[in-house]
Amino acid sequence: MEEGERPTTIIDIADRRWLKVYAAVLVFTVFIIAALWAFSRYFSDAS
Amino acid sequence: MRQLDWAIVVTYLAYVIWDGIRLSKNTGDAEGFFLANRSLPWWAVGLSVMATQMSAITLVGTTGQAYTDGMRFLQFYYGLPIAMIILCVTVVPFFSRARVFTAYEYLEKRFDAKTRSLTSFCFLMSRGLGVGVVIAAPSVVLSVLLGWSELVTILVIGMSTTFYTMIGGVQAVTWTDVKQMVLIFFGLFVCVLVIVSQFPEQISITDGLYLAGALGKLETLDTSFDLTEKYTIWSGVFAALFLFLSYFGCDQSQVQRFLTAKSVDQGRTSLLMSAFLKIPMQFMILLIGILVFVFYQFVTPPMIFNPVEGQKIVATQEYGQLSENYNAAHARRADAAVAFAVDQNAATRTEYQAAHKAFNEQRIRATDLVKETTGNRAFNDVNYVFPSFVVTYMPMGVIGLIIAAIFAAAMSSISSELNALATATTIDFYRRYARPNASPGQFVRAGRIATFCWGIFACIVATYATNLGSLIEVVNRFGSYFYGSLLGVFVLAIGVRRATGRGAFFGIMIGMGSVALVNRYTNIEFLWFNVVGCLATVAAGYLISLTSQPPAATLE
């Protein structure tokens, strides 16, 4: 959506071009939290 | 601190002031002084967003927290990427297209002048006191470690930052933030390398992490749902989400960052930079605290990290025996740590955990003795753990680098906040009520005078905040009363077409009142206050709006 155009749907408000970027941020965040959890378990459960 | 360290700190301070003044070009009108003519690239704005959020107390307090409490604090940031996406979808395009200087100016376009003035006034009070605390907290720590008086440290941090912010405006603030972030990243990286190099020969970084893990210091995910527990995944993803939405989307000190971006897209990218980098960066800061903890498994840590307070118990009767027990407990723990690192089995692990527990008991006795001797029941030396380690064990040159990084973290937050306070004062009050038709030069002059006055005010607050622990609590509580309601009024403005000025104005008051009641009658952790304040403001604001005429047209 170009600047100045009025959004009509929630997807327009989010701006279609950015949806993949937002998805990438969410996937990256889940990956990081999972990796941190695995890191924590790996070093905590050893013995 | 040796001469080379002092030279690095002095060079940093001189450079940052010179650089700030040098960057004062194109600040002849309000758009240039307050918004850098909306011309800054996303990466500079993104680094400035991160620098503004990371104060010195984040740097020294977070490392200290990791030392004492492990990595649980990391969960606080899990909601940040979600908050950034929501803000990219909502406030970034709304504020940028409305061509406003302040977030609160948007509220007058959507509602009325009194809602704008109320929110801007609350921001000025909350942030004005907050800057004082941001100056005071590192000043107390640095004054003890550098041997300066608190007043001198406050003036060095506060007035040098005020000076370049006053001259250079937002342009100077942003570009110095960028350089300060580079210095902080570099300092943190060097810090990790130096700490690991100081481990005993037979202990690798992996062994160190096993040691920390065995004591539960590496926990990054607590799934228990307990509203009285400060750091769980739920408080991070839900309660802190509201705090981040309010802080990054409605607090002028952050809103002003993305308003300086070249376009809506660049403003969005600058916020998403934090979404990608904040959790890994915070992990690295916490890891430093963990590595310091591992280092102190083999080297006896000070019984009390604050040397001034620690000195006060030396003359007491109990000190001799306590010191002996403390050293013996540490020796036992060191042996157990080596045994566990060499041969990781259930027996060595149990002995190591028991030895750590016994050592911790001695340390708790020492802090209790300080509390009894000084009468300060709130005594806590967590903020001294990292700086005390730096000045005692870091090599020459690195000490100067880390102290300069702590100064940089403090100054990068203070400059953005002073600039935002000056902008809100000038645009929301001076231009709105006193001189609507002043010349561009007069607005810039007003902005500079406001920056100077807020800088002086912050330094005065800082001198009191160093002595009055309760003042810091008052500031934090006031902030948490206000943030949820602030978010609520912007939700009404952007998301509820039926909302009116009357609903928004009284909604804020009811939201703040609800938080006060929750605080008074429950023991819910403060992060959840933001959720309560926001929901109460939206619900009350909507219902009150139904009692008045609907707005004529909804502003996009």
Coordinates of C-alpha atoms in Angstrom, one line a residue:
Chain A
M1 CA 0.0 0.0 0.0
E2 CA 1.4 3.4 -1.0
E3 CA 1.7 6.1 1.6
G4 CA -1.4 8.4 1.7
E5 CA -3.7 5.6 0.5
R6 CA -6.5 4.8 3.0
P7 CA -6.4 1.3 4.4
T8 CA -9.7 -0.7 4.0
T9 CA -8.9 -4.1 5.6
I10 CA -6.8 -5.4 8.4
I11 CA -4.3 -6.8 5.8
D12 CA -4.1 -3.4 4.2
I13 CA -3.5 -1.8 7.6
A14 CA -0.7 -4.3 8.2
D15 CA 0.7 -3.5 4.7
R16 CA 0.9 -6.6 2.5
R17 CA 4.6 -6.1 1.7
W18 CA 5.5 -6.4 5.3
L19 CA 3.6 -9.6 6.2
K20 CA 6.5 -11.9 5.3
V21 CA 8.9 -9.7 7.4
Y22 CA 6.6 -9.9 10.4
A23 CA 6.3 -13.7 9.9
A24 CA 10.2 -13.9 9.8
V25 CA 10.4 -12.0 13.0
L26 CA 8.0 -14.3 14.8
V27 CA 9.7 -17.5 13.4
F28 CA 13.1 -16.1 14.4
T29 CA 11.8 -15.2 18.0
V30 CA 10.4 -18.7 18.4
F31 CA 13.7 -20.2 17.2
I32 CA 15.7 -18.1 19.6
I33 CA 13.5 -19.0 22.6
A34 CA 13.7 -22.7 21.7
A35 CA 17.5 -22.5 21.2
L36 CA 17.9 -20.7 24.6
W37 CA 15.7 -23.4 26.2
A38 CA 17.8 -26.2 24.6
F39 CA 21.0 -24.4 25.7
S40 CA 19.7 -24.2 29.2
R41 CA 18.6 -27.8 29.4
Y42 CA 21.9 -29.0 27.8
F43 CA 24.1 -27.4 30.5
S44 CA 21.7 -27.9 33.4
D45 CA 20.9 -31.6 33.0
A46 CA 24.5 -32.8 32.6
S47 CA 25.9 -35.3 35.1
Chain B
M1 CA 42.2 2.7 37.3
R2 CA 45.5 3.7 35.8
Q3 CA 46.5 6.5 33.5
L4 CA 45.6 4.7 30.3
D5 CA 42.2 3.9 31.7
W6 CA 41.6 7.6 32.7
A7 CA 42.9 8.7 29.2
I8 CA 40.3 6.4 27.5
V9 CA 37.4 7.7 29.7
V10 CA 38.4 11.3 29.3
T11 CA 38.9 10.9 25.5
Y12 CA 35.4 9.3 25.2
L13 CA 33.8 12.1 27.1
A14 CA 35.6 14.8 25.1
Y15 CA 34.8 13.1 21.8
V16 CA 31.1 12.6 22.5
I17 CA 30.7 16.3 23.4
W18 CA 32.7 17.5 20.4
D19 CA 30.8 15.1 18.1
G20 CA 27.4 16.2 19.5
I21 CA 28.2 19.9 18.9
R22 CA 29.6 19.1 15.4
L23 CA 26.3 17.5 14.4
S24 CA 24.3 20.6 15.2
K25 CA 24.0 21.6 11.5
N26 CA 20.5 21.8 9.9
T27 CA 18.9 22.5 13.3
G28 CA 17.7 26.0 12.5
D29 CA 14.0 25.1 12.6
A30 CA 11.7 22.9 14.7
E31 CA 11.6 20.1 12.1
G32 CA 15.4 20.0 12.1
F33 CA 16.0 20.4 15.8
F34 CA 13.3 18.0 17.0
L35 CA 13.0 15.5 14.1
A36 CA 16.2 15.9 12.0
N37 CA 14.0 16.8 9.1
R38 CA 12.7 13.2 9.1
S39 CA 15.8 12.2 7.2
L40 CA 17.6 9.6 9.2
P41 CA 18.4 6.0 7.9
W42 CA 16.7 3.0 9.6
W43 CA 19.9 1.5 11.0
A44 CA 20.8 4.8 12.8
V45 CA 17.3 5.1 14.2
G46 CA 17.3 1.4 15.1
L47 CA 20.5 1.7 17.1
S48 CA 19.2 4.9 18.7
V49 CA 16.1 3.0 19.8
M50 CA 18.2 0.3 21.4
A51 CA 20.6 2.8 23.0
T52 CA 17.7 4.8 24.5
Q53 CA 16.3 1.7 26.1
M54 CA 19.6 0.4 27.4
S55 CA 20.7 2.7 30.3
A56 CA 23.8 2.2 32.4
I57 CA 21.8 0.5 35.1
T58 CA 20.6 -2.1 32.5
L59 CA 24.3 -2.9 31.8
V60 CA 25.5 -3.1 35.4
G61 CA 22.2 -4.2 37.0
T62 CA 21.5 -7.0 34.5
T63 CA 25.0 -8.5 34.8
G64 CA 24.6 -8.3 38.6
Q65 CA 21.2 -9.9 38.4
A66 CA 22.6 -12.8 36.3
Y67 CA 25.3 -13.3 38.9
T68 CA 22.7 -13.6 41.8
D69 CA 19.6 -14.9 40.0
G70 CA 20.7 -16.4 36.7
M71 CA 19.2 -15.9 33.3
R72 CA 15.5 -15.8 34.3
F73 CA 15.3 -12.1 33.6
L74 CA 15.7 -12.9 29.8
Q75 CA 12.0 -13.9 29.8
F76 CA 11.1 -10.3 30.3
Y77 CA 12.1 -9.6 26.7
Y78 CA 10.2 -12.4 25.0
G79 CA 7.2 -10.2 24.3
L80 CA 9.3 -7.4 22.7
P81 CA 9.3 -8.8 19.1
I82 CA 5.5 -9.1 19.2
A83 CA 5.2 -5.6 20.5
M84 CA 7.4 -4.3 17.7
I85 CA 5.2 -6.0 15.0
I86 CA 2.0 -4.5 16.5
L87 CA 3.6 -1.1 16.6
C88 CA 4.8 -1.4 13.0
V89 CA 1.3 -2.1 12.0
T90 CA -0.4 0.6 14.0
V91 CA 1.4 3.6 15.5
V92 CA 4.3 3.9 13.1
P93 CA 2.2 4.6 10.0
F94 CA -0.4 6.6 12.0
F95 CA 2.1 9.0 13.6
S96 CA 4.3 9.3 10.6
R97 CA 1.4 10.1 8.3
A98 CA -0.2 12.5 10.8
R99 CA 3.2 14.5 10.6
V100 CA 3.2 15.1 14.3
F101 CA 6.1 16.1 16.5
T102 CA 4.9 14.2 19.6
A103 CA 2.7 11.2 20.2
Y104 CA 0.4 13.4 22.3
E105 CA -0.1 15.9 19.5
Y106 CA -1.9 13.0 17.7
L107 CA -4.4 12.8 20.6
E108 CA -5.5 16.4 20.1
K109 CA -6.1 15.6 16.4
R110 CA -8.1 12.5 17.4
F111 CA -9.7 13.7 20.6
D112 CA -9.2 17.1 22.2
A113 CA -6.6 19.5 23.7
K114 CA -7.2 18.4 27.3
T115 CA -6.5 14.7 26.6
R116 CA -3.3 15.8 24.8
S117 CA -2.2 18.1 27.6
L118 CA -3.0 15.5 30.3
T119 CA -1.0 12.7 28.7
S120 CA 1.9 15.0 27.8
F121 CA 1.9 16.3 31.4
C122 CA 2.0 12.8 32.8
F123 CA 4.8 11.9 30.4
L124 CA 6.8 15.0 31.5
M125 CA 6.4 14.2 35.2
S126 CA 7.1 10.5 34.9
R127 CA 10.0 10.9 32.4
G128 CA 11.5 14.0 34.1
L129 CA 11.8 12.1 37.5
G130 CA 12.9 9.0 35.6
V131 CA 15.9 10.8 34.0
G132 CA 17.0 11.8 37.4
V133 CA 17.0 8.1 38.5
V134 CA 18.8 7.2 35.2
I135 CA 21.5 9.6 36.1
A136 CA 21.6 8.7 39.8
A137 CA 21.8 4.9 39.6
P138 CA 25.2 4.7 37.7
S139 CA 26.5 7.8 39.5
V140 CA 26.3 6.0 42.8
V141 CA 28.1 3.0 41.5
L142 CA 30.7 4.9 39.5
S143 CA 31.4 7.4 42.3
V144 CA 32.3 4.5 44.7
L145 CA 34.5 2.8 42.2
L146 CA 36.2 5.9 40.7
G147 CA 36.6 7.7 44.0
W148 CA 34.6 10.7 42.8
S149 CA 31.9 12.4 44.9
E150 CA 28.4 11.6 43.9
L151 CA 27.7 15.2 42.9
V152 CA 30.7 15.3 40.6
T153 CA 29.7 12.0 38.9
I154 CA 26.1 13.3 38.5
L155 CA 27.4 16.6 37.0
V156 CA 29.8 14.8 34.6
I157 CA 27.1 12.5 33.3
G158 CA 24.1 14.9 33.5
M159 CA 25.6 18.2 32.3
S160 CA 27.8 16.9 29.6
T161 CA 24.8 15.1 28.1
T162 CA 22.6 18.1 28.5
F163 CA 25.2 20.3 26.8
Y164 CA 25.4 18.3 23.5
T165 CA 21.7 17.5 23.5
M166 CA 20.9 21.3 23.9
I167 CA 23.2 22.3 21.1
G168 CA 22.7 19.5 18.6
G169 CA 19.1 18.4 19.1
V170 CA 17.8 15.1 17.9
Q171 CA 20.5 14.8 15.2
A172 CA 23.3 14.9 17.7
V173 CA 21.4 12.5 20.0
T174 CA 20.9 9.9 17.3
W175 CA 24.4 9.9 15.8
T176 CA 26.0 9.9 19.2
D177 CA 23.7 7.0 20.2
V178 CA 25.0 5.1 17.2
K179 CA 28.6 5.5 18.2
Q180 CA 27.8 4.8 21.9
M181 CA 26.1 1.6 20.9
V182 CA 29.1 0.5 18.9
L183 CA 31.3 1.3 21.9
I184 CA 29.0 -0.7 24.2
F185 CA 28.9 -3.7 21.8
F186 CA 32.7 -3.7 21.5
G187 CA 33.2 -3.3 25.3
L188 CA 30.8 -6.3 25.9
F189 CA 32.7 -8.4 23.4
V190 CA 36.1 -7.6 24.9
C191 CA 34.6 -8.3 28.3
V192 CA 33.6 -11.8 27.4
L193 CA 37.0 -12.6 26.0
V194 CA 38.9 -11.3 29.0
I195 CA 36.7 -13.0 31.6
V196 CA 37.0 -16.4 29.8
S197 CA 40.8 -15.9 29.6
Q198 CA 40.9 -15.5 33.3
F199 CA 39.4 -18.9 34.1
P200 CA 41.8 -21.4 35.7
E201 CA 43.7 -23.4 33.1
Q202 CA 41.8 -26.7 33.6
I203 CA 38.4 -24.9 33.3
S204 CA 37.0 -24.3 29.7
I205 CA 34.0 -22.0 28.9
T206 CA 31.9 -25.2 28.5
D207 CA 33.0 -26.4 32.0
G208 CA 32.0 -23.0 33.3
L209 CA 28.5 -23.3 31.7
Y210 CA 28.1 -26.8 33.2
L211 CA 28.9 -25.3 36.6
A212 CA 26.4 -22.5 36.2
G213 CA 23.8 -24.9 34.8
A214 CA 24.2 -27.3 37.8
L215 CA 23.2 -24.4 40.1
G216 CA 20.2 -23.5 37.9
K217 CA 21.7 -20.2 36.7
L218 CA 20.9 -20.8 33.0
E219 CA 17.1 -21.2 33.3
T220 CA 15.6 -19.2 30.4
L221 CA 12.0 -20.6 30.5
D222 CA 9.7 -20.7 33.5
T223 CA 6.2 -21.9 32.4
S224 CA 4.6 -21.6 35.9
F225 CA 1.6 -19.3 35.8
D226 CA 2.0 -17.2 39.0
L227 CA 1.0 -13.5 39.0
T228 CA 3.2 -12.9 42.0
E229 CA 6.3 -14.3 40.2
K230 CA 8.2 -11.5 38.4
Y231 CA 9.8 -13.4 35.5
T232 CA 7.9 -16.2 33.8
I233 CA 7.2 -16.7 30.1
W234 CA 3.7 -15.5 30.7
S235 CA 4.7 -12.2 32.4
G236 CA 7.2 -11.8 29.5
V237 CA 4.9 -12.5 26.6
F238 CA 1.7 -10.9 28.0
A239 CA 2.4 -8.4 30.8
A240 CA 5.7 -7.1 29.4
L241 CA 4.1 -7.0 26.0
F242 CA 1.8 -4.2 27.3
L243 CA 4.8 -2.4 28.8
F244 CA 6.7 -2.6 25.6
L245 CA 3.7 -1.4 23.5
S246 CA 3.4 1.5 25.9
Y247 CA 7.1 2.3 26.1
F248 CA 8.0 2.0 22.4
G249 CA 4.6 3.2 21.0
C250 CA 3.4 5.9 23.4
D251 CA 6.5 7.3 25.3
Q252 CA 7.8 10.3 23.5
S253 CA 11.5 9.3 24.2
Q254 CA 11.0 6.3 21.9
V255 CA 8.3 7.6 19.5
Q256 CA 10.6 10.5 18.6
R257 CA 13.2 8.0 17.4
F258 CA 11.1 6.5 14.6
L259 CA 9.6 9.9 13.7
T260 CA 13.0 11.0 12.6
A261 CA 13.2 8.1 10.0
K262 CA 13.2 8.9 6.3
S263 CA 9.9 7.1 5.6
V264 CA 7.2 4.9 7.2
D265 CA 9.1 1.8 5.9
Q266 CA 12.4 3.0 7.4
G267 CA 10.6 3.7 10.8
R268 CA 9.3 0.1 10.7
T269 CA 12.6 -1.4 9.9
S270 CA 14.3 0.5 12.8
L271 CA 11.8 -1.0 15.3
L272 CA 12.2 -4.5 13.8
M273 CA 16.0 -4.2 14.3
S274 CA 15.3 -4.3 18.0
A275 CA 12.9 -7.2 17.5
F276 CA 15.8 -9.2 16.0
L277 CA 18.6 -8.1 18.2
K278 CA 17.2 -7.4 21.6
I279 CA 16.9 -11.0 23.0
P280 CA 20.4 -12.1 21.7
M281 CA 22.0 -8.9 23.0
Q282 CA 20.3 -9.2 26.4
F283 CA 21.5 -12.9 26.5
M284 CA 25.0 -11.7 25.9
I285 CA 24.8 -9.2 28.8
L286 CA 23.4 -11.8 31.1
L287 CA 26.1 -14.3 29.9
I288 CA 28.7 -11.8 31.2
G289 CA 27.1 -11.9 34.6
I290 CA 27.2 -15.8 34.5
L291 CA 30.8 -15.8 33.4
V292 CA 31.7 -13.5 36.3
F293 CA 29.9 -15.9 38.6
V294 CA 31.9 -18.8 37.2
F295 CA 35.1 -16.8 37.6
Y296 CA 34.3 -16.3 41.3
Q297 CA 33.9 -20.0 41.8
F298 CA 37.7 -20.1 41.8
V299 CA 38.6 -16.7 43.1
T300 CA 37.1 -15.5 46.4
P301 CA 34.6 -12.8 45.7
P302 CA 34.3 -9.8 48.1
M303 CA 32.0 -10.6 50.9
I304 CA 30.2 -7.3 50.1
F305 CA 30.6 -5.9 46.5
N306 CA 30.0 -2.3 47.6
P307 CA 33.4 -1.4 49.1
V308 CA 32.0 1.5 51.1
E309 CA 29.3 -0.5 52.8
G310 CA 31.6 -3.5 53.2
Q311 CA 34.1 -1.4 55.1
K312 CA 31.4 -0.5 57.7
I313 CA 31.2 -4.1 59.0
V314 CA 34.9 -4.7 59.3
A315 CA 35.0 -3.1 62.8
T316 CA 32.0 -5.2 64.1
Q317 CA 32.5 -8.1 66.6
E318 CA 31.0 -10.7 64.2
Y319 CA 33.2 -9.8 61.3
G320 CA 36.3 -12.0 62.2
Q321 CA 34.3 -15.2 62.5
L322 CA 32.1 -14.4 59.6
S323 CA 35.1 -13.7 57.3
E324 CA 36.7 -17.0 58.4
N325 CA 33.5 -19.0 57.7
Y326 CA 33.1 -17.2 54.4
N327 CA 36.6 -18.1 53.2
A328 CA 36.2 -21.7 54.3
A329 CA 32.9 -22.0 52.5
H330 CA 34.4 -20.6 49.4
A331 CA 37.4 -23.0 49.5
R332 CA 34.9 -25.9 49.8
R333 CA 32.9 -24.7 46.9
A334 CA 36.0 -24.1 44.7
D335 CA 37.1 -27.7 45.4
A336 CA 33.6 -29.0 44.7
A337 CA 33.5 -27.0 41.5
V338 CA 36.8 -28.4 40.2
A339 CA 35.7 -32.0 41.1
F340 CA 32.4 -31.5 39.3
A341 CA 34.1 -29.9 36.2
V342 CA 36.6 -32.8 36.0
D343 CA 34.1 -35.6 36.6
Q344 CA 30.4 -34.8 36.1
N345 CA 28.4 -37.3 38.0
A346 CA 25.5 -37.2 40.4
A347 CA 27.7 -37.3 43.5
T348 CA 30.0 -34.4 42.5
R349 CA 27.0 -32.5 41.4
T350 CA 25.2 -32.9 44.7
E351 CA 28.4 -32.0 46.7
Y352 CA 28.8 -28.9 44.5
Q353 CA 25.2 -27.8 45.0
A354 CA 25.5 -28.3 48.8
A355 CA 28.8 -26.4 48.9
H356 CA 27.2 -23.5 47.0
K357 CA 24.2 -23.5 49.4
A358 CA 26.6 -23.3 52.3
F359 CA 28.6 -20.5 50.7
N360 CA 25.4 -18.6 49.9
E361 CA 24.3 -18.8 53.6
Q362 CA 27.6 -17.0 54.6
R363 CA 27.0 -14.4 52.0
I364 CA 23.4 -13.8 53.3
R365 CA 24.8 -13.5 56.8
A366 CA 27.2 -10.8 55.6
T367 CA 24.5 -8.8 53.9
D368 CA 22.3 -9.1 57.0
L369 CA 25.2 -7.8 59.0
V370 CA 25.4 -4.7 56.7
K371 CA 21.7 -4.2 57.2
E372 CA 22.0 -4.4 61.0
T373 CA 25.1 -2.2 61.1
T374 CA 23.9 0.5 58.8
G375 CA 20.2 0.3 59.5
N376 CA 19.5 0.1 55.8
R377 CA 17.0 -2.7 55.5
A378 CA 16.8 -2.3 51.7
F379 CA 20.6 -2.8 51.3
N380 CA 21.5 -4.7 48.0
D381 CA 24.9 -4.7 46.3
V382 CA 23.8 -6.4 43.1
N383 CA 24.6 -3.3 41.0
Y384 CA 28.2 -3.4 42.2
V385 CA 29.0 -7.0 41.2
F386 CA 30.1 -6.2 37.6
P387 CA 31.8 -2.8 38.1
S388 CA 33.7 -4.1 41.2
F389 CA 34.9 -7.1 39.1
V390 CA 35.9 -4.8 36.2
V391 CA 38.1 -2.5 38.3
T392 CA 39.6 -5.3 40.3
Y393 CA 40.4 -8.0 37.7
M394 CA 40.3 -6.4 34.2
P395 CA 43.6 -5.5 32.6
M396 CA 44.8 -1.9 32.1
G397 CA 43.0 -0.3 29.1
V398 CA 40.0 -2.7 29.3
I399 CA 38.9 -1.1 32.6
G400 CA 38.8 2.3 30.8
L401 CA 36.9 0.8 27.9
I402 CA 34.3 -0.8 30.1
I403 CA 33.9 2.4 32.3
A404 CA 33.5 4.4 29.0
A405 CA 30.9 1.9 27.9
I406 CA 29.0 2.4 31.1
F407 CA 29.1 6.2 30.6
A408 CA 28.0 5.6 27.0
A409 CA 25.0 3.5 28.1
A410 CA 24.0 6.2 30.6
M411 CA 24.4 9.1 28.3
S412 CA 22.6 7.5 25.3
S413 CA 19.5 7.1 27.4
I414 CA 19.7 10.5 29.1
S415 CA 20.2 12.4 25.8
S416 CA 17.1 10.8 24.1
E417 CA 15.0 11.4 27.2
L418 CA 16.1 15.1 27.6
N419 CA 15.4 15.6 23.9
A420 CA 11.9 14.1 24.2
L421 CA 11.1 16.2 27.3
A422 CA 12.2 19.3 25.5
T423 CA 10.1 18.4 22.5
A424 CA 7.0 17.7 24.5
T425 CA 7.5 20.9 26.5
T426 CA 8.0 23.1 23.4
I427 CA 5.4 21.5 21.1
D428 CA 2.7 20.5 23.5
F429 CA 2.8 23.5 25.8
Y430 CA 4.9 26.4 24.5
R431 CA 3.6 26.2 20.9
R432 CA 0.1 25.0 21.8
Y433 CA -0.6 27.6 24.6
A434 CA 2.0 30.3 24.8
R435 CA 3.4 31.2 21.3
P436 CA 1.5 29.4 18.5
N437 CA 2.9 31.8 15.9
A438 CA 6.5 32.0 17.0
S439 CA 9.2 31.9 14.4
P440 CA 11.2 28.7 13.7
G441 CA 14.2 30.1 15.5
Q442 CA 12.1 30.9 18.6
F443 CA 10.9 27.2 18.7
V444 CA 14.5 26.0 18.5
R445 CA 15.6 28.5 21.2
A446 CA 12.6 27.3 23.4
G447 CA 13.7 23.7 22.7
R448 CA 17.3 24.5 23.8
I449 CA 16.1 26.3 27.0
A450 CA 13.8 23.4 27.8
T451 CA 16.6 20.9 27.3
F452 CA 18.8 22.9 29.7
C453 CA 16.1 23.3 32.3
W454 CA 15.2 19.5 32.2
G455 CA 18.9 18.7 32.5
I456 CA 19.2 20.8 35.6
F457 CA 16.0 19.4 37.0
A458 CA 17.2 15.8 36.3
C459 CA 20.5 16.5 38.1
I460 CA 18.7 17.9 41.1
V461 CA 16.4 14.8 41.2
A462 CA 19.5 12.6 40.9
T463 CA 21.2 14.2 43.9
Y464 CA 18.1 13.4 46.0
A465 CA 17.6 10.0 44.4
T466 CA 21.1 8.8 45.5
N467 CA 20.1 9.3 49.1
L468 CA 16.4 8.5 49.1
G469 CA 15.8 4.9 48.0
S470 CA 12.0 5.4 48.4
L471 CA 12.1 8.2 45.7
I472 CA 13.3 5.6 43.1
E473 CA 10.4 3.4 44.1
V474 CA 7.9 6.3 43.8
V475 CA 9.2 7.1 40.3
N476 CA 8.9 3.4 39.2
R477 CA 5.5 3.1 40.7
F478 CA 4.3 6.4 39.1
G479 CA 5.6 5.1 35.8
S480 CA 3.7 1.8 36.1
Y481 CA 0.5 3.6 37.1
F482 CA 0.8 5.8 34.0
Y483 CA 2.1 3.4 31.2
G484 CA -0.9 1.1 31.0
S485 CA -3.4 4.0 30.9
L486 CA -1.2 5.8 28.3
L487 CA -1.4 2.7 26.1
G488 CA -5.1 2.4 26.8
V489 CA -5.8 6.0 25.5
F490 CA -3.9 5.2 22.3
V491 CA -5.8 2.0 21.8
L492 CA -9.0 4.1 22.1
A493 CA -7.6 6.7 19.6
I494 CA -6.4 4.2 17.0
G495 CA -8.7 1.2 17.5
V496 CA -12.1 2.4 18.8
R497 CA -14.0 4.6 16.3
R498 CA -16.7 5.4 18.8
A499 CA -14.2 6.7 21.4
T500 CA -14.6 10.4 22.2
G501 CA -12.5 13.0 24.0
R502 CA -14.5 12.8 27.2
G503 CA -14.2 9.0 27.2
A504 CA -10.4 9.2 26.6
F505 CA -9.8 11.8 29.3
F506 CA -11.8 10.1 32.1
G507 CA -10.7 6.7 30.9
I508 CA -7.1 7.6 31.7
M509 CA -8.0 8.7 35.2
I510 CA -10.0 5.5 35.8
G511 CA -7.2 3.5 34.4
M512 CA -4.7 5.0 36.8
G513 CA -7.1 4.7 39.7
S514 CA -7.6 1.0 38.9
V515 CA -3.8 0.4 39.0
A516 CA -3.7 2.2 42.4
L517 CA -6.4 -0.1 43.8
V518 CA -4.7 -3.2 42.4
N519 CA -1.4 -2.1 43.9
R520 CA -3.1 -1.3 47.3
Y521 CA -5.1 -4.5 47.7
T522 CA -3.2 -7.3 45.9
N523 CA 0.4 -8.5 45.6
I524 CA 0.4 -8.8 41.9
E525 CA 3.8 -8.0 40.3
F526 CA 4.2 -4.5 38.8
L527 CA 4.5 -5.8 35.2
W528 CA 0.8 -6.8 35.3
F529 CA -0.2 -3.2 36.3
N530 CA 0.3 -2.2 32.6
V531 CA -2.3 -4.8 31.6
V532 CA -4.8 -3.6 34.3
G533 CA -4.2 0.1 33.4
C534 CA -4.7 -0.5 29.7
L535 CA -7.8 -2.7 29.9
A536 CA -9.5 -0.4 32.6
T537 CA -8.8 2.7 30.4
V538 CA -10.2 1.1 27.3
A539 CA -13.3 -0.3 29.0
A540 CA -14.0 2.9 31.0
G541 CA -13.2 5.1 28.1
Y542 CA -15.5 3.2 25.7
L543 CA -18.4 3.2 28.2
I544 CA -18.0 6.9 28.9
S545 CA -17.8 7.6 25.2
L546 CA -21.2 6.0 24.7
T547 CA -22.7 8.8 26.9
S548 CA -21.6 11.5 24.5
Q549 CA -22.1 12.3 20.8
P550 CA -20.1 10.1 18.5
P551 CA -17.1 11.8 16.9
A552 CA -17.9 13.5 13.5
A553 CA -15.1 11.8 11.6
T554 CA -12.4 9.3 12.5
L555 CA -8.9 10.5 11.8
E556 CA -6.6 8.0 10.1

